[in-house]
Coordinates of C-alpha atoms in Angstrom, one line a residue:
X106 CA -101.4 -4.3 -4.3
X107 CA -100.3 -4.8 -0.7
X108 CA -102.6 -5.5 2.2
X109 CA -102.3 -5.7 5.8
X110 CA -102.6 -8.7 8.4
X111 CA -106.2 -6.4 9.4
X112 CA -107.4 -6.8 5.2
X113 CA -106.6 -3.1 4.7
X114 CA -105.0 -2.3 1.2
X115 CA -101.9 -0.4 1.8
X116 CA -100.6 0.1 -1.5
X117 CA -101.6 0.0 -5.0
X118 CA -100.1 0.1 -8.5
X119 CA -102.5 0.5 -11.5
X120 CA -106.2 -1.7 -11.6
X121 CA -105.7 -3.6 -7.8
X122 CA -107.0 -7.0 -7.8
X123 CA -109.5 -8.2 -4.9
X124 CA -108.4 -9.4 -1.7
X125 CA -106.4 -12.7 -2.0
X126 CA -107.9 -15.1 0.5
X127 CA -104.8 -16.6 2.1
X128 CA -101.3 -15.1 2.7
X129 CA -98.9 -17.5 0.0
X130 CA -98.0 -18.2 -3.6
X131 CA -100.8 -18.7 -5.6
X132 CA -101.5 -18.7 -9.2
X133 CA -105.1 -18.0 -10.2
X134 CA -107.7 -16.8 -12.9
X135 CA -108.7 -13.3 -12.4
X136 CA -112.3 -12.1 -12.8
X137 CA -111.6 -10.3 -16.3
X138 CA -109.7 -13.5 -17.2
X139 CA -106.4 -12.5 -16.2
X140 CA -103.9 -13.9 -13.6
X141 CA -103.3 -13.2 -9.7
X142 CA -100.2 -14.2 -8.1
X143 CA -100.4 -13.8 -4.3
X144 CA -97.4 -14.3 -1.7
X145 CA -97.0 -13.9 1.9
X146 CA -95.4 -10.9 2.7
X147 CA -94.2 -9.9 6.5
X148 CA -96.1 -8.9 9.7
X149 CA -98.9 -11.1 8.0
X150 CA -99.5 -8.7 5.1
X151 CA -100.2 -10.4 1.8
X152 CA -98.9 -9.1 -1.9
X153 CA -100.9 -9.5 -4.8
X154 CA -99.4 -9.4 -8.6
X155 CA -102.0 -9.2 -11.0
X156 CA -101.6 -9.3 -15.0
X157 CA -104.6 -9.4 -18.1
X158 CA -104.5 -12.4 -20.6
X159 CA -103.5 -10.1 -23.5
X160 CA -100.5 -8.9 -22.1
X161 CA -98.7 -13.0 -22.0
X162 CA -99.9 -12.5 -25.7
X163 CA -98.9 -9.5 -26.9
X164 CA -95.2 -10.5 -25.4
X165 CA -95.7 -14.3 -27.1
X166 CA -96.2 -12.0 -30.3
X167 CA -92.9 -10.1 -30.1
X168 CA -90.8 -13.0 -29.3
X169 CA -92.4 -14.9 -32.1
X170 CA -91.4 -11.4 -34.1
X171 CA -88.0 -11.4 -33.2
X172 CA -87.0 -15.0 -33.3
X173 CA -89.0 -16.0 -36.4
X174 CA -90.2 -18.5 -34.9
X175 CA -93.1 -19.9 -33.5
X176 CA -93.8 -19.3 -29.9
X177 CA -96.7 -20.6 -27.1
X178 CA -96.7 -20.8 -23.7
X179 CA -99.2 -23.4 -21.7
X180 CA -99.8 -23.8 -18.0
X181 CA -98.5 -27.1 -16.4
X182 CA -101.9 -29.1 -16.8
X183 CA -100.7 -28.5 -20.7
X184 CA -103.8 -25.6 -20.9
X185 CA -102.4 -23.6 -23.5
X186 CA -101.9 -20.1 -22.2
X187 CA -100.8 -18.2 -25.2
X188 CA -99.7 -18.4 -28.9
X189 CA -101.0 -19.9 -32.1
X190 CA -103.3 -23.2 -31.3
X191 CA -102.6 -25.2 -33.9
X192 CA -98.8 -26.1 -32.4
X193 CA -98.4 -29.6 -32.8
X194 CA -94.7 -29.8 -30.9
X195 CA -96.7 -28.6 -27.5
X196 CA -98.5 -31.1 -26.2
X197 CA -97.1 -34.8 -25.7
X198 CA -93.9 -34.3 -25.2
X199 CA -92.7 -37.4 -23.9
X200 CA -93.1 -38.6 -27.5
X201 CA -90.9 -36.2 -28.8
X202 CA -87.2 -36.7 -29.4
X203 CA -84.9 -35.2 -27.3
X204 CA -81.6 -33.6 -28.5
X205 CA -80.8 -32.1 -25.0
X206 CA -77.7 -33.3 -23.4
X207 CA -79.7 -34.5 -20.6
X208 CA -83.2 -36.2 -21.9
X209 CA -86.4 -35.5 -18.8
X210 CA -89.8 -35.6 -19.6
X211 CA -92.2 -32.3 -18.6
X212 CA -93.6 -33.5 -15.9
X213 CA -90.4 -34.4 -14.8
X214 CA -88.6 -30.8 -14.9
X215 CA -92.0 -29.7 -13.5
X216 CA -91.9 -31.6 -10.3
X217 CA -87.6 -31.2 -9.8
X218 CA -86.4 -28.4 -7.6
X219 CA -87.5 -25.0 -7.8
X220 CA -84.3 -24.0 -9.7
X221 CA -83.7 -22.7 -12.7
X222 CA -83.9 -25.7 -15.3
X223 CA -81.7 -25.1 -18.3
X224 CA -84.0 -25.3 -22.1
X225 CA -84.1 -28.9 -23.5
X226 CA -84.1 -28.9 -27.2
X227 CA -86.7 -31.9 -28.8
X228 CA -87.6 -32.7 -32.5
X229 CA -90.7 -34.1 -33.7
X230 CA -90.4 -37.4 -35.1
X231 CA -92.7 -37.2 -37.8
X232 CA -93.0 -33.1 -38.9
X233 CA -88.9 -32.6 -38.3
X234 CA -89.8 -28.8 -36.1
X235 CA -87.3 -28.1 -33.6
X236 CA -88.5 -26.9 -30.4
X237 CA -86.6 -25.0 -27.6
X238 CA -88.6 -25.8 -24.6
X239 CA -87.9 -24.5 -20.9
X240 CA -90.3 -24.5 -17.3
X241 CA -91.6 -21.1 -15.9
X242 CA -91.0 -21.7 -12.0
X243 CA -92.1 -21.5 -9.9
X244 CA -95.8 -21.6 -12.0
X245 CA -94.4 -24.5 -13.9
X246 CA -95.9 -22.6 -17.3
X247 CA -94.3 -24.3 -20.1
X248 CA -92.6 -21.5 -22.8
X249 CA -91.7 -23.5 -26.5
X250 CA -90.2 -21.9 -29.2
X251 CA -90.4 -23.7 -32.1
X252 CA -89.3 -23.9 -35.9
X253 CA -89.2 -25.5 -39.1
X254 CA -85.5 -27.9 -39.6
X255 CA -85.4 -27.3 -43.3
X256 CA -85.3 -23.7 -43.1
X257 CA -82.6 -24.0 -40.1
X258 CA -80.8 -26.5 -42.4
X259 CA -81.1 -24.1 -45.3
X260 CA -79.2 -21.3 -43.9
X261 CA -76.7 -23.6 -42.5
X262 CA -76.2 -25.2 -45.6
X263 CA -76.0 -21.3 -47.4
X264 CA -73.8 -20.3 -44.7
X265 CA -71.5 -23.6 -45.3
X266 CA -71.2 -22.6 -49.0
X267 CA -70.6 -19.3 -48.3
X268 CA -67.9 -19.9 -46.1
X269 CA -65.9 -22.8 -48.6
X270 CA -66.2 -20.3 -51.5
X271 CA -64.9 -17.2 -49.1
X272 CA -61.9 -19.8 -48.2
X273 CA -61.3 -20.6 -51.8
X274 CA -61.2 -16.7 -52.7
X275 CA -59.2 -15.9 -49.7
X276 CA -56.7 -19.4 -50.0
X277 CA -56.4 -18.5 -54.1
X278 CA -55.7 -14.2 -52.7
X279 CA -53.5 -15.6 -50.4
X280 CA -51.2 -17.8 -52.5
X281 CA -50.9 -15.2 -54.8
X282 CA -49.9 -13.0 -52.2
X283 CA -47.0 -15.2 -51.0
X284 CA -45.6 -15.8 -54.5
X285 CA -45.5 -11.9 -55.1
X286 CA -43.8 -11.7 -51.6
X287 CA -41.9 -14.2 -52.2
X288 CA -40.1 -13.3 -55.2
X289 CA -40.1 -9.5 -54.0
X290 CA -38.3 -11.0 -51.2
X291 CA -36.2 -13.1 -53.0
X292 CA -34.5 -11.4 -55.2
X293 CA -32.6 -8.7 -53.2
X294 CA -31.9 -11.6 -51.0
X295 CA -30.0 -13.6 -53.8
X296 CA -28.5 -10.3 -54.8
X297 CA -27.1 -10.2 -51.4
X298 CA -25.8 -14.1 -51.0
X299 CA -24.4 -13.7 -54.2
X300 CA -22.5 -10.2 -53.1
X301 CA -21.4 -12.5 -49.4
X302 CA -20.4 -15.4 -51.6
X303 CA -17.9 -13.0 -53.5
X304 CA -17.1 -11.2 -50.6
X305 CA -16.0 -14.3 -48.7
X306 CA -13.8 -15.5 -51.5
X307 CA -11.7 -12.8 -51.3
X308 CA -12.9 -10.2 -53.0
X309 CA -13.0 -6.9 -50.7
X310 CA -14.4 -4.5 -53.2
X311 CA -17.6 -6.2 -53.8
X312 CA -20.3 -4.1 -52.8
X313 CA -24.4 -5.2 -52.5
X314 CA -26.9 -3.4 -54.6
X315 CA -29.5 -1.2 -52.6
X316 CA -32.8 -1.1 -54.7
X317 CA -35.2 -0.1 -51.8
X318 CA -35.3 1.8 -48.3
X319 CA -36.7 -1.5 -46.4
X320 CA -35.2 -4.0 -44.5
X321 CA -33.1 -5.4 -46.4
X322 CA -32.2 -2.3 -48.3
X323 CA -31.1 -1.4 -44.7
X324 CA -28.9 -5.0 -44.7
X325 CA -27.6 -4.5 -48.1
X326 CA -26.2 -1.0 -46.7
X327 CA -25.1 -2.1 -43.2
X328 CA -23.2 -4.9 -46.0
X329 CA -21.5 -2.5 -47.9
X330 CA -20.5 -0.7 -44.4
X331 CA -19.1 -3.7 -43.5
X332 CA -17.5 -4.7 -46.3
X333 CA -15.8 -1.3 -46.6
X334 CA -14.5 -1.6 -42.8
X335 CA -13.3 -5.1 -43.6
X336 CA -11.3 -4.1 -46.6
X337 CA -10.0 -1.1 -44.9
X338 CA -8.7 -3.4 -42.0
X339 CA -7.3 -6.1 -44.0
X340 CA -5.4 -3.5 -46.4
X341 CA -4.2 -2.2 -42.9
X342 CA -2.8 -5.5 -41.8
X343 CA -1.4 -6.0 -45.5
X344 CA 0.7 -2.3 -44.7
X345 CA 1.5 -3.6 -41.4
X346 CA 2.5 -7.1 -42.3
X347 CA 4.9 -5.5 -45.0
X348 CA 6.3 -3.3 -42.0
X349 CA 6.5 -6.2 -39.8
X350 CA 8.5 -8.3 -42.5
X351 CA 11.3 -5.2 -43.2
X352 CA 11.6 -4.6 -39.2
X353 CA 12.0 -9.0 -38.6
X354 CA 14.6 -8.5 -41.3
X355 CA 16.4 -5.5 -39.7
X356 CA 16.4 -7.4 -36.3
X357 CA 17.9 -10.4 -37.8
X358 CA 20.4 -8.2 -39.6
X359 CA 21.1 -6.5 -35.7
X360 CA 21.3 -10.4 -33.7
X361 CA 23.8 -11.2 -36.3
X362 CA 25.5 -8.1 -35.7
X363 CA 24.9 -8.8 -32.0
X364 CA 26.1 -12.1 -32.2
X365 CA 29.6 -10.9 -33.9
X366 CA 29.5 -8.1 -31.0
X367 CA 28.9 -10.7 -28.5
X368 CA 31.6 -12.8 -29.7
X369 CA 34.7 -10.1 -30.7
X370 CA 33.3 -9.0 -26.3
X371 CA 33.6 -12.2 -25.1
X372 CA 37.0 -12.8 -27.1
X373 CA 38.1 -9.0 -25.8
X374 CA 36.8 -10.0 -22.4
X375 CA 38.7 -12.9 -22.3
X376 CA 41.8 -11.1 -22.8
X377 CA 40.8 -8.4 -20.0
X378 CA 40.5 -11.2 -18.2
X379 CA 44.1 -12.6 -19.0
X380 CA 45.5 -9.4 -19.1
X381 CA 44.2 -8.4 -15.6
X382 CA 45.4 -12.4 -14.4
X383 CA 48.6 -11.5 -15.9
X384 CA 49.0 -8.1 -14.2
X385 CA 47.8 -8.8 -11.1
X386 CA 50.0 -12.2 -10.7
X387 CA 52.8 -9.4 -12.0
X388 CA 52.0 -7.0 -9.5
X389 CA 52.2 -9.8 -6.7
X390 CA 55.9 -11.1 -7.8
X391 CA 57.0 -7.4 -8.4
X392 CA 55.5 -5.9 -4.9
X393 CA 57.3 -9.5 -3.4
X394 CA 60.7 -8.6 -4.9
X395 CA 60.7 -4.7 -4.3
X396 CA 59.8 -5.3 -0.1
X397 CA 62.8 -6.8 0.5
X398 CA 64.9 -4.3 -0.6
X399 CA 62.9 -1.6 0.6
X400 CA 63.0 -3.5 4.4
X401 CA 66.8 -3.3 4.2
X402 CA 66.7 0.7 3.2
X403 CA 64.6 1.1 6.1
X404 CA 66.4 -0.9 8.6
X405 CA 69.7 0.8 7.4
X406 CA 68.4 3.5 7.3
X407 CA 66.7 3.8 10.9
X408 CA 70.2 2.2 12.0
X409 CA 71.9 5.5 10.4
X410 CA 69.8 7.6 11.9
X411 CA 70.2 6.4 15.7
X412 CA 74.2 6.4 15.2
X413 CA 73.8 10.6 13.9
X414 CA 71.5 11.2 16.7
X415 CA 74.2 9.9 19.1
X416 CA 77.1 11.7 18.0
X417 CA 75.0 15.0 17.4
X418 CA 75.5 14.8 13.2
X419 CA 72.0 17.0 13.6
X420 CA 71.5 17.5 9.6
X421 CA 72.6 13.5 8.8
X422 CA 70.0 12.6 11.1
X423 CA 67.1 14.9 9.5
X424 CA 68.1 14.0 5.9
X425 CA 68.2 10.2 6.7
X426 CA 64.8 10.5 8.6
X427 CA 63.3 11.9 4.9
X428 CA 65.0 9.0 3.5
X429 CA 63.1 6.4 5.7
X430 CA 59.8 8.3 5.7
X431 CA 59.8 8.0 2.0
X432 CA 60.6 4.5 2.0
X433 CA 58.2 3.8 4.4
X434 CA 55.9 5.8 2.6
X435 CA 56.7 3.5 -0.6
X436 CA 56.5 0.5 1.2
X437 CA 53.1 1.5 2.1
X438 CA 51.6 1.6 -1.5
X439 CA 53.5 -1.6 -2.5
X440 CA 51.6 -3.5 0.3
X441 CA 48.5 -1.6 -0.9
X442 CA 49.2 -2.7 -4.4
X443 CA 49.7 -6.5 -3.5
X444 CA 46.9 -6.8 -1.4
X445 CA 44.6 -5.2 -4.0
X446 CA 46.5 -7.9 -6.6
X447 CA 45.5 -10.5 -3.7
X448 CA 41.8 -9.7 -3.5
X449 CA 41.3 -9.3 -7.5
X450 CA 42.7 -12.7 -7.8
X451 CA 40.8 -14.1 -4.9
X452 CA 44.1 -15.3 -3.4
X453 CA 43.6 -13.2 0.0
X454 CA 42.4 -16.1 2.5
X455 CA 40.3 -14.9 5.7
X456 CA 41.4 -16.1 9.3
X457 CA 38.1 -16.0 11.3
X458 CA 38.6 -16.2 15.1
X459 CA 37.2 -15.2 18.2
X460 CA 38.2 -11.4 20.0
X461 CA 37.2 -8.7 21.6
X462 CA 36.2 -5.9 19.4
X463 CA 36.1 -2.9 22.0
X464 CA 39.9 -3.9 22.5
X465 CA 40.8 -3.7 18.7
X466 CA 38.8 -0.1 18.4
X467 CA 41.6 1.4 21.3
X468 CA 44.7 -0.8 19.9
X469 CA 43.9 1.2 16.7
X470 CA 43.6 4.1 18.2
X471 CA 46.6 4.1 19.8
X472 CA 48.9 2.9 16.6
X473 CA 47.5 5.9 14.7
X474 CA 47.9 8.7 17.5
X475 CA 51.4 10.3 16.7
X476 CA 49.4 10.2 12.5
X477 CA 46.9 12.3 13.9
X478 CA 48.4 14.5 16.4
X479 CA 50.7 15.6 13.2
X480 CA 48.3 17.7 11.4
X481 CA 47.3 19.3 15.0
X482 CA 44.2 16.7 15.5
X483 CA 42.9 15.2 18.5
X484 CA 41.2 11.8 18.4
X485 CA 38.2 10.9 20.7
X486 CA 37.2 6.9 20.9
X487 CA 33.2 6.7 22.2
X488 CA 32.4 2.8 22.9
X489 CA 28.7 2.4 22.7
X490 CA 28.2 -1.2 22.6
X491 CA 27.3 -3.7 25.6
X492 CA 28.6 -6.9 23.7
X493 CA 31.9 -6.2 22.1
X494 CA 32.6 -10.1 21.3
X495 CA 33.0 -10.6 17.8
X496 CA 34.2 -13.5 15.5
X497 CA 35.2 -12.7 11.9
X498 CA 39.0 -11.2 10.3
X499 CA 40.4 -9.9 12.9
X500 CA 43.3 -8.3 10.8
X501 CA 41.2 -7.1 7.9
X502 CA 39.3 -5.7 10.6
X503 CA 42.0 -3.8 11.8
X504 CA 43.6 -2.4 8.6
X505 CA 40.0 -1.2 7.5
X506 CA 39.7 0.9 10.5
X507 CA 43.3 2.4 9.9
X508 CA 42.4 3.3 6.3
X509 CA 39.6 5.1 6.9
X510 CA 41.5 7.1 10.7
X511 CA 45.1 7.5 8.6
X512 CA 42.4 9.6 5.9
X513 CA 40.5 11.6 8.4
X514 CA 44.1 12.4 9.7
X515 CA 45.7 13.1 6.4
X516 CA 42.3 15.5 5.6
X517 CA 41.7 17.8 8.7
X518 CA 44.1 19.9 10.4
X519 CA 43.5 21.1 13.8
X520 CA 40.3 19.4 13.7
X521 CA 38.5 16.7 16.3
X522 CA 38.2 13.2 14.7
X523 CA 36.0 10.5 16.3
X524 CA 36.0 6.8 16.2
X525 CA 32.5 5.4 17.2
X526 CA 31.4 2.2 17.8
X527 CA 28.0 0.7 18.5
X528 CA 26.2 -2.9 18.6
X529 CA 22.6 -3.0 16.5
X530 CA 20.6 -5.6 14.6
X531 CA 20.1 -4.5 11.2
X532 CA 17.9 -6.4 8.8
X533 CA 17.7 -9.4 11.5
X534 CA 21.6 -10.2 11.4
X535 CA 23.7 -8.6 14.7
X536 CA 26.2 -6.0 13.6
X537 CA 29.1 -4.1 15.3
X538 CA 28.8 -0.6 13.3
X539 CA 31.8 1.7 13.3
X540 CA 32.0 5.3 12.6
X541 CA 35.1 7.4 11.5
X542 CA 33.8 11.1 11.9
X543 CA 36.0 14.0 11.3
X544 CA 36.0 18.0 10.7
X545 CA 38.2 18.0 7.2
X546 CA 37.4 19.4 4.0
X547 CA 35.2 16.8 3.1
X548 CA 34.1 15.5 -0.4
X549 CA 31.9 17.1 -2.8
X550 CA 29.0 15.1 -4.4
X551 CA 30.5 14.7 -7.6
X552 CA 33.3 12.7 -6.4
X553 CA 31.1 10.7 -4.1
X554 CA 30.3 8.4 -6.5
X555 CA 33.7 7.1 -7.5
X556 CA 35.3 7.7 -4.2
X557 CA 35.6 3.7 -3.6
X558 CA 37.1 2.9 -7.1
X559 CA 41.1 1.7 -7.1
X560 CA 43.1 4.2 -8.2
X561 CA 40.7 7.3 -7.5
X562 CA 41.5 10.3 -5.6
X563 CA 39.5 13.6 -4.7
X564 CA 41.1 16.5 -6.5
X565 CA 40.1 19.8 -5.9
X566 CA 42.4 23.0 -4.6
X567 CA 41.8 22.0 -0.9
X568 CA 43.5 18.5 -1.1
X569 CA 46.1 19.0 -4.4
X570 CA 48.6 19.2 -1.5
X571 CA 48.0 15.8 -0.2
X572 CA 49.6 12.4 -1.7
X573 CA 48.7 8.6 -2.3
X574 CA 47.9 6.2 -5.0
X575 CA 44.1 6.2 -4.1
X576 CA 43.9 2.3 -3.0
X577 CA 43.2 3.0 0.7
X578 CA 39.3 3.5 0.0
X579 CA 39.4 1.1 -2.4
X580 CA 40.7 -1.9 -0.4
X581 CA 38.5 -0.9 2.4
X582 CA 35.2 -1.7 1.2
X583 CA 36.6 -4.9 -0.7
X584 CA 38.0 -5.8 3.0
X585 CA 34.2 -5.1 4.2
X586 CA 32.5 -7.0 1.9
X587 CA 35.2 -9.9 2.7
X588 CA 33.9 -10.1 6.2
X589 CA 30.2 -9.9 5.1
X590 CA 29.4 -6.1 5.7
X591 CA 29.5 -2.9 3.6
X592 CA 30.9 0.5 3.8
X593 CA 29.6 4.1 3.2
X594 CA 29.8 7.4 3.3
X595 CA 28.4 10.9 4.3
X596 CA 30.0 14.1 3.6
X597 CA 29.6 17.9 2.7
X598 CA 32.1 20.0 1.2
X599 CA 34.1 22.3 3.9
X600 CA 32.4 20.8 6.8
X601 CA 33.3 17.3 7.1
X602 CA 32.8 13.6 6.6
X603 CA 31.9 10.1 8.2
X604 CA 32.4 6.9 7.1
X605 CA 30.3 4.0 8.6
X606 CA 30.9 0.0 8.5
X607 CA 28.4 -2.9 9.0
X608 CA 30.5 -5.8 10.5
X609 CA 28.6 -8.7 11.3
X610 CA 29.2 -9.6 14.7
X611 CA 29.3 -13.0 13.5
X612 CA 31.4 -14.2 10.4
X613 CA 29.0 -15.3 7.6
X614 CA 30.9 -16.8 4.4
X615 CA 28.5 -14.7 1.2
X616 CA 28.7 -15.5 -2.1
X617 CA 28.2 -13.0 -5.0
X618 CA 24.7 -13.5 -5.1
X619 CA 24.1 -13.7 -1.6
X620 CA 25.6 -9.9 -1.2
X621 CA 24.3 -8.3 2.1
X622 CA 23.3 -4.6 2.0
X623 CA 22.2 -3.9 5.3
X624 CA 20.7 -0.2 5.4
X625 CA 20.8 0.3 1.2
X626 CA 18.1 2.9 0.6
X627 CA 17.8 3.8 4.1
X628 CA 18.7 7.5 5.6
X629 CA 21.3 6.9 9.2
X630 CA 20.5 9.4 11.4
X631 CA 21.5 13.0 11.8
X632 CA 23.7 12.3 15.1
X633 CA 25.9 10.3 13.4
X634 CA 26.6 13.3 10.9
X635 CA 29.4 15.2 11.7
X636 CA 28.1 19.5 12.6
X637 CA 24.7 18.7 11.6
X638 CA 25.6 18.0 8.0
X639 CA 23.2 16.8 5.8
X640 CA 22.7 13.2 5.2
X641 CA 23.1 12.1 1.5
X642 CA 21.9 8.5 0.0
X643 CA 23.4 6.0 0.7
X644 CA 24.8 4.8 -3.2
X645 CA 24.3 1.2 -5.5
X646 CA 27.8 -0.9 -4.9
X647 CA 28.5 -3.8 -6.8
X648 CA 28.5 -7.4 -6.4
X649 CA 30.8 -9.3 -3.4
X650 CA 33.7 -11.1 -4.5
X651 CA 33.2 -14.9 -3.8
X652 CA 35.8 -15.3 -1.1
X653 CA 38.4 -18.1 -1.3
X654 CA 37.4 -21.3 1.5

């Protein structure tokens, strides 16, 4: 029930109590023998919780149902409130033993804080009951359960046997268990050691039984797979091991063969090399011999033909100018012969001095103008460069140049030729470039490639008419490559052809490994090309001679 500050009820909740008479906690006897708790409650109000006797005892009776035990609660004057009276392990309990982690006596736990105590377990000394005791705050009722040891004991005790005998039946269940497992287990697995074992010492065709669909029926199979994919591969390497053995006897057959090649090459090389010794040391002496006699048919013969051409003996003069043309002419390919004898035997010495380059262009001009002006030409010199100082073979230099004009004459008729000559750096190293373009038939493609090989002329219907030994080309390039420099060419059939030499400015002595290719694998551009012609590759040359010091 709930009252006011004024003592009017407010609310009530089944059979209401009387008034309390003061506002806080209080624990009393009712009028019908039951129990009032009153507590202050706000605005001055009071609360009022009332309960009969016979309900505390109707709940000590269920507990004592449920726990089968015995169960009494008392007040904290030890009045016993509840439960059977005849409880010995109630009152006196500072006699009893206590089993609690924490021993207290009741009057103790009554008076501590009004928190919630935790139960304390005691055992009468002399009966043996166990009682569960714990405070009621904030009341300080006392609530003990209590029962008998022996029966407690009892059913530990028929617990503890039931427990070691369920052990023994599971422990005996268990090694049986593991001794069917085992063996289940066992066996396949020495089946498959003893397969591995075999299979190890070399037997490929061993193959595990498969008894089951488990795990190691799976491993015995995923075995076998194995052991198939080994054999397989080692049978493979058997066949190729058998392969390998006939091919390392065929080889060794060929390197003997080779080495017999190798030595009947290097015993007919040596010979080349003898024979060539011998033929170019023959061509020298021969060429020697034959000038001498071929200076006197000339000198006699230009002697003849002033004495004709003053007395008017007009057909003696013409027929003794044929005869010193053709010597002249022969002359010509005996000096070509022993200077291409001179540079195959590495006998042809280079005299490097200083001159002026731009100066050596118009002197060769000039000594090859009546040439050019036979076949109806007309010869244009164009001097590019700024720097015409140069220092290498001045000579060389000089017969190069009248190689390559003396063909442009002797392949165009009434055509322009053109003698260029221009100062660049190519691949770092200064360079005095001179170009010989002229308007002749030119040379087709497939004679491009030999066109610098001794004794190799261009035949085709246009130039069948014209006559030499085919040394001039030849001797040019091995002249260039003398002075540190290269040679090539660009031509098309029926329009024309230019041939361009890389002189360093600067005389550099190269050995055979050291060989200088200044634009190889580069295109030269189209104004050097004579009427827009096109502009072929520049072509692979061989090695430089290793000059003479």
């Amino acid at each position: 029930a709930l009252w006011s500050a004024r003592g009017e009820r407010l609310l009530v909740v089944g059979e209401a109590p009387g008034r309390p008479a003061a506002p806080q906690i209080e624990l009393s006897r009712g009028l019908d023998g039951g129990f009032v708790m009153t507590h202050a409650a706000c605005d001055g109000g009071v609360v009022a919780l009332a309960w009969r006797l016979d309900t505390v005892e109707t709940w000590v009776q269920a507990a004592a149902l449920r726990h089968h035990a015995t169960v009494s609660v008392r007040d904290a004057a030890g009045e016993r409130l509840a439960g059977p009276p005849d409880i010995t392990l109630g009152a006196g309990l500072d006699d009893q033993k206590d089993m609690s982690p924490r021993t207290f006596s009741l009057s103790e736990a009554i008076l501590e804080a009004r928190e919630p105590a935790p139960p304390r377990l005691l055992e009468h000394p002399d009966t043996g009951q166990l009682a569960a005791i714990t405070v009621v705050e904030p009341v300080g009722w006392v609530l003990t359960l209590s029962r008998d040891a022996s029966s407690m004991k009892a059913a530990v005790a028929r617990q503890k046997r039931d427990v070691h005998v369920f052990s023994l039946i599971a422990a005996m269940l268990a090694s049986i268990a593991a001794l069917l497992l085992g063996h289940t287990l066992a066996a396949p697995l020495h089946r498959l050691a003893a397969a591995l074992t075999r299979f190890t010492s070399g037997e490929t065709s061993v193959r595990a039984e498969v008894h089951s669909e488990d795990e190691i029926g799976l491993l015995a199979t995923q075995f076998n797979q194995m052991a198939a994919q080994v054999g397989g591969l080692l049978h493979s390497l058997e066949q190729q091991a058998l392969r390998l053995q006939g091919e390392v006897s065929v080889r060794t057959a060929q390197e003997e063969r080779l080495q017999l090649l190798n030595t009947e090459l290097g015993a007919a090389r040596d010979q080349a090399l003898a024979a060539n010794r011998a033929k170019s040391t023959f061509l020298a002496h021969m060429s020697h011999e034959l000038r001498t006699p071929l200076n006197a048919i000339i000198g006699y013969g230009e002697l003849i033909e002033e004495i004709c051409e003053e007395r008017t003996f007009t057909d003696i003069a013409a027929d003794t100018r044929n005869i010193v043309r053709s010597a002249q002419h022969l002359l010509t390919l005996i000096n070509d012969i022993l200077d291409l004898s001179k540079i195959e035997a590495g006998k042809l010495d280079m005299v490097v001095d200083d001159f002026d380059v731009g100066a050596l262009t118009r002197e060769v001009a000039e000594t090859v103008a009546p040439m050019i002006a036979d076949n109806h030409n007309t010869l244009r010199v164009h001097i590019d460069a700024v720097d015409t100082r140069m220092r290498s073979d001045r000579t060389k230099l000089r017969q190069a140049l009248l190689n390559l004009l003396s063909n442009a004459a002797k392949f165009t008729d009434n055509g322009a030729i053109e003698l260029r000559l221009r100062h660049e750096t190519v691949a770092g190293l200064p360079c005095h470039i001179f170009s010989v373009v002229d308007q002749g038939v030119g040379i087709p493609e497939s004679a491009q490639a030999t066109l610098f090989d001794p004794f190799t002329q261009v035949v085709y219907p246009q130039v069948s008419k014209r006559t030499g030994t085919g040394l001039g080309l030849a001797i040019t390039r091995r002249l260039c490559w003398l002075m540190g420099g290269e040679i090539d060419v660009e031509s098309v059939s029926g329009q024309g052809s230019t041939f361009t030499l890389w002189i360093p400015s600067v005389f550099r002595s190269l050995g055979g490994a050291e060989s200088w290719r200044p634009l190889r694998g580069k295109k030269r551009s189209q104004r050097d090309a004579p009427n827009d012609a096109r502009v072929a590759p520049l072509r692979a040359s061989g090695p430089l001679p290793r000059l003479k010091s």
